[in-house]
Coordinates of C-alpha atoms in Angstrom, one line a residue:
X26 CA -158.2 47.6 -53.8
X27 CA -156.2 46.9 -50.4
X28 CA -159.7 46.1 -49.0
X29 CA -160.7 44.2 -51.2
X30 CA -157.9 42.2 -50.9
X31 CA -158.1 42.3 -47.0
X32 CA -161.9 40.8 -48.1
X33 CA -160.8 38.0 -50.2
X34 CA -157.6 37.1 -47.8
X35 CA -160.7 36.3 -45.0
X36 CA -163.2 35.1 -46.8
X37 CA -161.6 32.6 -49.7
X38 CA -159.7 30.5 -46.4
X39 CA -162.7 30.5 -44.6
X40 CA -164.5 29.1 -47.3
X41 CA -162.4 26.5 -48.0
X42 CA -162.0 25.6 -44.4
X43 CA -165.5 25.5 -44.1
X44 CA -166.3 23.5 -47.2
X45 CA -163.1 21.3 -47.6
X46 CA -161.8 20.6 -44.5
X47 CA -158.8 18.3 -45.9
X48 CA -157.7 20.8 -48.5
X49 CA -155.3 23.2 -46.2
X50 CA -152.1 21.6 -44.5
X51 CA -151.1 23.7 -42.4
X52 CA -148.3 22.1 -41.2
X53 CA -146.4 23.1 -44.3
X54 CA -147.5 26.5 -44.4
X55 CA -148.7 25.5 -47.6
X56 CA -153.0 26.8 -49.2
X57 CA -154.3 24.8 -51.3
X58 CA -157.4 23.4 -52.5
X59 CA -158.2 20.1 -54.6
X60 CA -160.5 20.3 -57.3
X61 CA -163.7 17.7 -57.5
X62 CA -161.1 16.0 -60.3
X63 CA -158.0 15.6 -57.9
X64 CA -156.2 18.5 -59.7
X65 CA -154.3 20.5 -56.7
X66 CA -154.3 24.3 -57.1
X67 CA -152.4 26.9 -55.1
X68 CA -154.2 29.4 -53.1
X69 CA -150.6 31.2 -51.8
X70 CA -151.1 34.4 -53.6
X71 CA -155.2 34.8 -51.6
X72 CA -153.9 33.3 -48.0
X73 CA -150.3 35.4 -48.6
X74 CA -148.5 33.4 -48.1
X75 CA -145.9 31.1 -50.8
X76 CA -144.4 28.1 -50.4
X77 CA -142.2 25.8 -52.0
X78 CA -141.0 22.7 -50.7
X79 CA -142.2 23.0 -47.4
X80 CA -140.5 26.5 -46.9
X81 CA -143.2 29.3 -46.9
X82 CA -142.6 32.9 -47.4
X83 CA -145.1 35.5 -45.4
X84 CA -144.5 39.2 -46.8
X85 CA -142.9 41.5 -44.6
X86 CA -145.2 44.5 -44.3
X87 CA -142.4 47.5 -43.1
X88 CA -139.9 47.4 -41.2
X89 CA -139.1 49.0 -37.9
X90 CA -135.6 50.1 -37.5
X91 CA -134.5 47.2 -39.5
X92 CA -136.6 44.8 -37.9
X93 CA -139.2 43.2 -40.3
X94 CA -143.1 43.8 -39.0
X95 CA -145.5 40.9 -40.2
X96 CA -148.8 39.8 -40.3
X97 CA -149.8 37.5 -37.1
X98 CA -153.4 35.8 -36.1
X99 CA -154.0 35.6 -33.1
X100 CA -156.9 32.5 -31.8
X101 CA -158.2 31.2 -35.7
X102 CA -159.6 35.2 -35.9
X103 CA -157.5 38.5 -35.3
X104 CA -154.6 39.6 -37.2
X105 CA -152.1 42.3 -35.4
X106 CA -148.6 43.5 -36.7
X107 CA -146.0 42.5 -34.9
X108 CA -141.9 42.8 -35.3
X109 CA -140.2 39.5 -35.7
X110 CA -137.7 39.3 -32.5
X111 CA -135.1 36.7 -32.9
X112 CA -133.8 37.7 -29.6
X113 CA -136.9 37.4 -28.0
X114 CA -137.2 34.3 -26.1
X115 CA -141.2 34.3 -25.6
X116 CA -144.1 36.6 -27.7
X117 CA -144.8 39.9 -26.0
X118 CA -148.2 41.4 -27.0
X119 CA -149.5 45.1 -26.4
X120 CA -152.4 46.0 -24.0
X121 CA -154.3 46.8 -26.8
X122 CA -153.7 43.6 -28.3
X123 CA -155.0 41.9 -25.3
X124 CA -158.4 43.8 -24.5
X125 CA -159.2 43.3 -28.4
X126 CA -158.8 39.6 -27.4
X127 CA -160.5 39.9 -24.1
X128 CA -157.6 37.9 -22.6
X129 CA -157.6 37.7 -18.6
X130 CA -154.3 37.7 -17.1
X131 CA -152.9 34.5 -15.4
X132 CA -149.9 35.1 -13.8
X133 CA -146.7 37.2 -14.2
X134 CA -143.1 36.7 -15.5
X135 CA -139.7 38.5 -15.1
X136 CA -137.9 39.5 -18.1
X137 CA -134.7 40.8 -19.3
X138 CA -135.1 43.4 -21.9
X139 CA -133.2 44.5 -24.5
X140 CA -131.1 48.1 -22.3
X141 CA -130.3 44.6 -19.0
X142 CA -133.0 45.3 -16.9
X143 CA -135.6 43.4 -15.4
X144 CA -139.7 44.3 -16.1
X145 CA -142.4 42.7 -14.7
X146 CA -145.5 41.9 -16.9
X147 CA -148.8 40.0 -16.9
X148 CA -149.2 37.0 -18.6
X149 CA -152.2 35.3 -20.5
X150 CA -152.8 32.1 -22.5
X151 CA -154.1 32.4 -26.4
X152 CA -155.7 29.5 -27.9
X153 CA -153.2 29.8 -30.8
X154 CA -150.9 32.0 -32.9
X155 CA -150.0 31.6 -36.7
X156 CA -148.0 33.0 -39.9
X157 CA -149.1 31.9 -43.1
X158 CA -149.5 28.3 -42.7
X159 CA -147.7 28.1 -38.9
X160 CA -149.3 27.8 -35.8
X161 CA -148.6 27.0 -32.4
X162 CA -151.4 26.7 -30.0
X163 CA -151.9 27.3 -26.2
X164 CA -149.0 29.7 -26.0
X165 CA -148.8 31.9 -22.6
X166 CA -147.9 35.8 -23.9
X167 CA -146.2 38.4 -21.9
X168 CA -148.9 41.7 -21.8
X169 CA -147.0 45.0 -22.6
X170 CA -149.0 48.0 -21.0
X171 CA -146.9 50.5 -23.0
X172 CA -145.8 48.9 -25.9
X173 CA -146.9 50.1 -29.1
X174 CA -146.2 46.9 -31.1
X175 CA -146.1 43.3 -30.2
X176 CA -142.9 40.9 -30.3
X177 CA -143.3 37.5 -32.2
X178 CA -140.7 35.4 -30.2
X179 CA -139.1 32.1 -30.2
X180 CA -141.9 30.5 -28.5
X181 CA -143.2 30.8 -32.5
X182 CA -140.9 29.8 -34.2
X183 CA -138.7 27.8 -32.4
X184 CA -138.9 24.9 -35.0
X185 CA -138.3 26.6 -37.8
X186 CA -135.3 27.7 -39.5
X187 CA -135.8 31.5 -40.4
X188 CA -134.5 33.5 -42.7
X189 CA -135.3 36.7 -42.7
X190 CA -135.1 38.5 -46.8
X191 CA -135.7 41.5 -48.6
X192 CA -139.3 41.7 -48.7
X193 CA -140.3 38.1 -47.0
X194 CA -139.7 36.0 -43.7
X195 CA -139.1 32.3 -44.9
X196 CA -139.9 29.8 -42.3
X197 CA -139.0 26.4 -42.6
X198 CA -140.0 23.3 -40.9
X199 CA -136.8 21.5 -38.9

């Protein structure tokens, strides 16, 4: 059933995309699609993601520690969990993450992490980055050789207000 699912969460927003190019806003998170009548139906429940006035919900998937892991795409195509950092200041992806991507690094950055010192990583550009209905595009990522998991940082989400609940992330335009 979960691949099924998996199936249907690709292929129904590809669809539309492909075939109704001015049915998805993604500016408000929100999946939709308008009928040959005008009628507007919701496709939240197939993209997974909810929303309701302009606040949409993406399901946390576990949690590690008590940080929530979510869903991310990375470039319009692959999908990778990543924890939700609020203290992170920029996105920090594993080296994993990157060679799936066949990203090239660029440059490198200093950073303080979380036990006060300072690490050293590559850096590389994605085309773009998204939750649910979010996306931020051209975003340079810090490359992790021995992370296991990625970091969604406040490069993300910066304009959002986020709230982070039981079993969802809420992001909300400011």
């Amino acid at each position: 059933m979960n691949a099924i699912r998996k199936l249907w969460v690709a292929i129904i927003p590809a669809i539309i995309l492909t075939t109704l190019p001015s049915a998805t806003r993604a500016d408000t998170g929100i999946c939709y699609m308008v009928t040959s009548s005008g009628q507007t139906i919701s496709l939240g429940k197939l993209c997974g993601v909810t929303a309701d006035n302009g606040v949409f919900r993406v399901p946390i998937k576990r949690r590690s520690g008590k940080t929530p892991v979510i869903d991310v795409k990375f470039n319009g195509n692959q999908v990778f969990e990543m924890i939700l950092d609020t203290g992170a200041t920029g996105t920090l992806i594993t080296q994993q993450m990157a060679s799936s991507m066949n990203l090239k690094p660029r440059g490198t950055i200093n950073a303080r992490i979380a036990d006060g010192s300072e690490v050293e990583f590559k850096t590389s550009l994605v085309n773009s980055i998204a939750v649910g209905g979010a996306v931020v595009n051209d975003v340079e990522v810090a490359i992790a050789p021995k992370a296991d998991i990625g970091l969604l940082g406040h490069d993300f989400f910066e304009n959002y207000d986020v709230k982070i609940l039981e079993k969802q992330v809420e992001f909300q335009r400011r």
